[in-house]
Structure formats: structure tokens, C-alpha cells
XYZ file of C-alpha atoms in Angstrom:
86
model
C -102.502 36.991 -55.262
C -104.149 34.646 -53.349
C -103.005 31.530 -51.168
C -102.506 28.103 -52.475
C -106.046 26.338 -51.000
C -104.616 23.817 -48.388
C -104.119 19.789 -49.197
C -107.599 17.541 -47.602
C -106.053 15.936 -44.243
C -106.849 12.689 -46.325
C -103.869 13.393 -48.356
C -101.970 14.549 -46.174
C -102.371 11.046 -43.513
C -101.935 9.088 -46.803
C -98.779 10.830 -47.522
C -96.840 9.557 -44.038
C -94.688 6.587 -44.018
C -95.748 3.834 -41.604
C -92.706 5.619 -39.594
C -94.400 8.480 -39.288
C -97.809 7.431 -38.710
C -96.800 5.587 -35.859
C -95.127 8.041 -34.421
C -98.402 10.147 -34.707
C -99.937 7.565 -33.309
C -97.606 7.231 -30.071
C -97.355 10.635 -29.512
C -100.719 11.361 -27.910
C -100.944 8.962 -25.433
C -97.779 10.162 -24.390
C -98.782 13.083 -23.315
C -101.928 11.795 -21.867
C -100.020 9.662 -19.962
C -97.561 12.671 -18.671
C -99.154 15.407 -17.881
C -99.627 15.632 -14.607
C -95.183 15.690 -14.999
C -95.689 19.143 -16.653
C -98.492 20.758 -13.754
C -96.264 19.252 -10.821
C -95.030 21.339 -8.071
C -91.560 21.645 -7.205
C -90.715 22.114 -3.692
C -87.789 24.781 -3.015
C -85.775 22.547 -1.087
C -85.506 20.709 -4.025
C -84.447 23.034 -6.014
C -81.509 24.357 -3.669
C -81.348 22.359 -0.561
C -78.244 24.148 0.636
C -81.052 27.807 0.993
C -82.869 28.075 4.146
C -85.771 26.149 3.255
C -88.557 25.777 6.314
C -89.527 22.399 5.624
C -92.677 21.311 8.143
C -91.045 17.114 8.463
C -88.379 17.001 11.500
C -86.615 14.733 9.872
C -86.480 16.329 6.398
C -85.510 19.645 8.357
C -82.241 17.208 10.061
C -80.913 15.731 6.545
C -81.376 19.114 4.940
C -79.142 20.790 8.083
C -76.431 17.739 7.411
C -76.736 18.359 3.830
C -76.231 21.972 3.698
C -73.417 21.438 5.567
C -71.585 19.555 3.519
C -69.480 21.355 0.939
C -68.781 17.993 -1.130
C -71.892 18.205 -2.029
C -71.875 22.182 -2.258
C -69.868 21.792 -4.984
C -71.746 18.573 -6.859
C -74.638 21.089 -6.857
C -73.022 23.949 -8.790
C -72.820 21.609 -11.767
C -76.776 21.766 -11.945
C -79.367 20.293 -9.250
C -80.556 17.861 -11.911
C -77.141 15.927 -11.454
C -76.759 16.237 -7.959
C -80.316 14.360 -6.898
C -78.766 11.720 -9.449
């Protein structure tokens, strides 16, 4: 049994609703606009500020030390680092 031939791309585009065409046109520019976020490197101290992480910036080291001794923030961090940093 041979597979059915693929429909012509022009037919597929013509069969889209106006809303689907609008979403389709909006999708690619969004990918281009935010592609740097997908490849961004997140420093380890952001993922876990309570871990012993070396940081070159002295001011940041002091703030991380204060942060790492705060028991209330540790509880908040256990809920997830995304909520913690908000």
C-alpha cells in the first residue's frame, strides 16, 4: 500500500483560518527576538544562592553571605528558585 501524496503547501496555507495565519506569522519573529534567552548561561549563584559559590565581585560576595544565613529565605527557596528571585 503506497502512502497518499502530501498536499501542496499552497493548499495548506489557504486552508488556514485568518487567526491561524496571523499566529503563524507572529511565531517566527518571536523566536528570533528571544533566541538569546534560550542560549543564555545562568550563573550557579542564581540557581542556588545558598551553595558555597565563588564570586569575583566583593559586594556580591557580601550579599550572598547575608543571603545564605537567612533562614526565612531558605524556606522560600525550597519552593523553587524561580519564585525565590521574584
